Coordinates of C-alpha atoms in Angstrom, one line a residue:
Chain A
D1 CA -19.5 18.7 18.2
V2 CA -21.6 15.8 16.2
V3 CA -22.0 12.4 18.7
L4 CA -22.6 10.1 16.8
T5 CA -23.7 6.9 18.1
Q6 CA -23.4 2.5 17.6
T7 CA -25.6 0.0 18.1
P8 CA -25.3 -2.6 19.0
S9 CA -22.2 -1.8 21.3
I10 CA -21.4 -5.3 21.4
L11 CA -22.0 -8.2 18.6
S12 CA -22.4 -12.3 18.6
A13 CA -22.2 -13.9 15.1
T14 CA -21.1 -17.3 14.5
I15 CA -18.7 -17.8 11.1
G16 CA -21.3 -16.8 7.8
Q17 CA -23.7 -14.8 9.5
S18 CA -24.5 -11.9 8.0
V19 CA -24.9 -8.5 10.2
S20 CA -25.4 -4.7 10.7
I21 CA -24.1 -2.2 12.7
S22 CA -25.4 1.7 13.0
C23 CA -23.9 4.4 13.2
R24 CA -26.4 7.7 13.6
S25 CA -25.9 11.3 13.8
S26 CA -26.6 14.0 16.0
Q27 CA -26.3 16.2 12.8
S28 CA -26.9 15.5 8.9
L29 CA -23.5 14.7 7.3
L30 CA -24.1 16.0 4.2
D31 CA -21.5 18.6 3.3
S32 CA -22.5 21.3 1.9
D33 CA -20.1 20.2 -1.1
G34 CA -22.4 17.0 -1.7
N35 CA -20.2 14.4 -0.1
T36 CA -20.9 13.0 2.4
Y37 CA -17.6 11.7 4.7
L38 CA -18.6 9.3 7.7
Y39 CA -16.1 6.2 7.2
W40 CA -15.8 2.6 8.9
F41 CA -12.4 1.3 10.6
L42 CA -12.1 -2.1 11.9
Q43 CA -9.8 -2.1 14.3
R44 CA -7.9 -5.9 15.4
P45 CA -6.9 -6.6 18.0
G46 CA -3.6 -5.6 19.3
Q47 CA -3.3 -3.5 16.3
S48 CA -4.2 -0.1 14.4
P49 CA -7.3 0.9 12.8
Q50 CA -7.6 -0.1 9.1
R51 CA -10.2 2.0 7.1
L52 CA -13.1 -0.2 5.5
I53 CA -15.4 1.9 4.4
Y54 CA -14.9 5.8 3.2
L55 CA -17.3 8.4 1.7
V56 CA -20.6 6.4 3.2
S57 CA -20.3 3.1 0.6
N58 CA -16.7 3.0 -1.2
L59 CA -14.5 -0.2 -0.5
G60 CA -11.3 0.9 0.9
S61 CA -8.1 -0.1 -1.2
G62 CA -7.8 -4.0 -0.5
V63 CA -11.5 -4.4 1.6
P64 CA -13.1 -7.6 1.1
N65 CA -16.3 -7.1 -0.6
R66 CA -18.3 -8.9 2.0
F67 CA -18.3 -5.5 3.9
S68 CA -20.8 -2.6 2.4
G69 CA -21.9 0.7 3.6
S70 CA -24.9 2.8 2.8
G71 CA -27.1 5.5 4.7
S72 CA -27.4 9.0 4.2
G73 CA -28.1 12.1 6.2
T74 CA -28.2 10.5 9.8
D75 CA -28.3 7.0 9.3
F76 CA -26.1 5.1 8.4
T77 CA -25.4 1.3 8.3
L78 CA -21.7 -1.5 8.1
K79 CA -23.2 -4.6 6.9
I80 CA -20.7 -7.3 6.6
S81 CA -22.2 -10.6 4.4
G82 CA -20.4 -13.9 5.8
V83 CA -18.8 -13.2 8.6
E84 CA -15.3 -14.5 9.1
A85 CA -12.9 -15.3 11.4
E86 CA -10.9 -12.2 10.4
D87 CA -13.5 -10.2 11.4
L88 CA -13.2 -10.0 15.2
G89 CA -12.5 -6.4 16.0
V90 CA -14.0 -3.7 17.3
Y91 CA -15.5 -1.0 14.4
Y92 CA -16.0 2.8 14.8
C93 CA -17.7 5.1 12.3
M94 CA -16.3 8.6 11.8
Q95 CA -17.5 12.0 10.0
A96 CA -15.2 14.7 9.1
T97 CA -18.1 16.6 7.6
H98 CA -18.1 18.9 11.0
A99 CA -15.4 20.2 13.0
P100 CA -14.0 18.7 14.9
L101 CA -13.8 14.9 13.3
T102 CA -15.5 12.3 15.6
F103 CA -15.4 9.2 16.1
G104 CA -17.9 6.5 17.7
S105 CA -17.8 4.7 20.6
G106 CA -17.1 1.6 18.6
T107 CA -19.2 -2.4 18.0
K108 CA -17.4 -5.1 18.9
L109 CA -18.2 -8.1 17.0
E110 CA -17.4 -11.6 18.7
I111 CA -17.4 -15.1 17.0
K112 CA -19.5 -17.7 18.8
Chain B
Q1 CA 3.9 0.5 -0.4
I2 CA 2.4 3.3 1.8
Q3 CA 3.7 3.3 4.8
L4 CA 3.5 5.1 8.4
V5 CA 6.1 4.2 10.9
Q6 CA 6.2 5.6 14.5
S7 CA 8.9 5.5 17.7
G8 CA 8.6 3.0 20.7
P9 CA 7.3 2.9 22.9
E10 CA 7.9 5.8 26.9
L11 CA 7.5 6.0 30.0
K12 CA 7.6 9.5 31.7
K13 CA 7.3 11.0 35.0
P14 CA 4.4 13.0 35.7
G15 CA 5.6 17.1 34.6
E16 CA 8.1 15.4 31.8
S17 CA 7.9 15.9 28.3
V18 CA 7.6 13.2 25.2
K19 CA 8.0 13.1 21.6
I20 CA 6.9 10.9 19.1
S21 CA 7.4 10.8 15.9
C22 CA 6.3 8.8 12.7
K23 CA 7.8 8.4 9.6
A24 CA 6.4 8.5 6.3
S25 CA 7.4 5.9 3.1
G26 CA 5.8 4.9 0.0
Y27 CA 4.4 8.6 -1.0
T28 CA 5.4 12.1 -1.4
F29 CA 4.9 13.3 2.5
T30 CA 3.4 17.0 1.7
D31 CA 1.0 16.0 -0.6
Y32 CA -1.3 14.5 2.9
A33 CA -2.1 16.0 5.6
M34 CA -1.1 14.1 9.0
H35 CA -3.8 13.2 11.8
W36 CA -3.2 12.4 15.3
V37 CA -5.7 10.3 17.2
K38 CA -5.9 9.2 20.7
Q39 CA -6.5 5.8 21.8
A40 CA -6.2 5.3 26.1
P41 CA -6.4 2.0 27.4
G42 CA -9.2 0.3 26.8
K43 CA -10.9 3.0 25.2
G44 CA -12.3 4.2 22.3
L45 CA -10.8 6.4 19.2
K46 CA -10.5 10.2 19.9
W47 CA -9.3 12.7 17.1
M48 CA -6.2 15.1 18.6
G49 CA -6.2 17.3 15.3
W50 CA -3.7 17.3 11.6
I51 CA -1.6 19.3 10.3
N52 CA -0.7 20.5 7.1
T53 CA 1.9 18.4 5.6
Y54 CA 2.9 21.4 3.1
T55 CA 2.2 24.8 5.1
G56 CA 3.4 23.4 8.5
K57 CA 0.3 24.5 10.4
P58 CA -1.2 22.5 13.1
T59 CA -5.0 22.6 13.6
Y60 CA -5.6 21.1 17.1
A61 CA -8.9 19.9 18.9
D62 CA -10.2 21.3 21.6
D63 CA -9.1 19.5 24.3
F64 CA -5.5 18.7 22.8
K65 CA -4.8 23.0 22.9
G66 CA -1.6 23.9 25.3
R67 CA 0.4 21.0 25.6
F68 CA 0.2 19.4 22.2
V69 CA 2.4 20.0 19.2
F70 CA 2.9 19.2 15.8
S71 CA 5.6 19.1 14.0
L72 CA 6.9 18.3 10.7
E73 CA 10.4 17.7 9.9
A74 CA 9.4 17.8 6.1
S75 CA 12.6 16.7 4.8
A76 CA 12.7 13.3 6.8
S77 CA 9.4 12.8 6.1
T78 CA 8.3 13.2 9.7
A79 CA 5.5 14.2 11.5
N80 CA 5.9 14.7 15.6
L81 CA 3.5 14.8 18.1
Q82 CA 5.0 16.9 21.5
I83 CA 3.0 16.5 25.0
S84 CA 4.5 18.4 27.8
N85 CA 3.7 18.9 31.3
L86 CA 2.8 15.3 31.3
K87 CA -0.4 14.3 33.4
N88 CA -1.3 10.6 34.5
E89 CA -4.1 10.9 32.0
D90 CA -1.8 10.9 28.9
T91 CA -1.3 7.5 29.2
A92 CA -2.2 6.1 26.1
T93 CA -1.4 4.8 22.8
Y94 CA -1.1 7.5 19.9
F95 CA -2.0 6.6 16.4
C96 CA -0.7 8.6 13.1
A97 CA -2.8 8.6 10.3
R98 CA -2.8 10.1 7.1
G99 CA -5.1 12.7 6.1
G100 CA -6.0 15.4 2.4
S101 CA -8.3 13.2 -0.1
G102 CA -7.6 9.6 1.2
I103 CA -7.8 10.5 4.9
M104 CA -7.0 8.0 7.5
D105 CA -6.3 5.5 4.7
A106 CA -2.9 4.7 6.5
W107 CA -2.4 4.6 9.9
G108 CA 0.9 4.3 11.6
Q109 CA 1.6 0.8 13.9
G110 CA 1.1 3.6 17.9
A111 CA 3.3 5.0 20.5
S112 CA 2.5 4.1 23.6
V113 CA 3.0 6.8 26.7
T114 CA 2.7 5.8 29.8
V115 CA 3.3 8.3 32.7
S116 CA 3.4 7.1 35.9
S117 CA 5.6 8.5 38.8

């Protein structure tokens, strides 16, 4: 199975600070069809996950543009440009290039 | 708008069975697959598998083969997850999430299952 390693596991930020979360894959996520099936989700406390980014860098519907995704192959990054209070929660990356689908272990974002 | 509404919390004893439902609205049910994701208390997300809502064919991740069954009531735009011979380690919140090209762009609110004697 593909292992996704997220760093850091805990991130503490002040309002307005820009932060990045890394997601590294044990295998390339570039599919033979040319797509890279890497996604980012946010799970706020007590809520179900919400998809933020799809196919590495595409912003989900209704997602604020302070969120951005980048990367290729095995290295991916989620950036929040100007953290807001509502951004607290756990961030997960997920890959769907290889079966079974797998999630990273999560990065908890705390607001100082 | 797109909604996935799951059934309520369940308290079961070891060895019993449980059935969780996920009712979809706001889109054509058979145009998108349905995924199931497990989250144990305080833990991360684990993909259980998915069901093709057009053909009814399920696909299970290895850890969820045997006691877990995905099914459909397509006329009611509903996907179901049944777990038999419940074990303590099945205690978790189970999410349904829409698949297809918009993979996991919509999630149910989660269904809590507690297994305790």
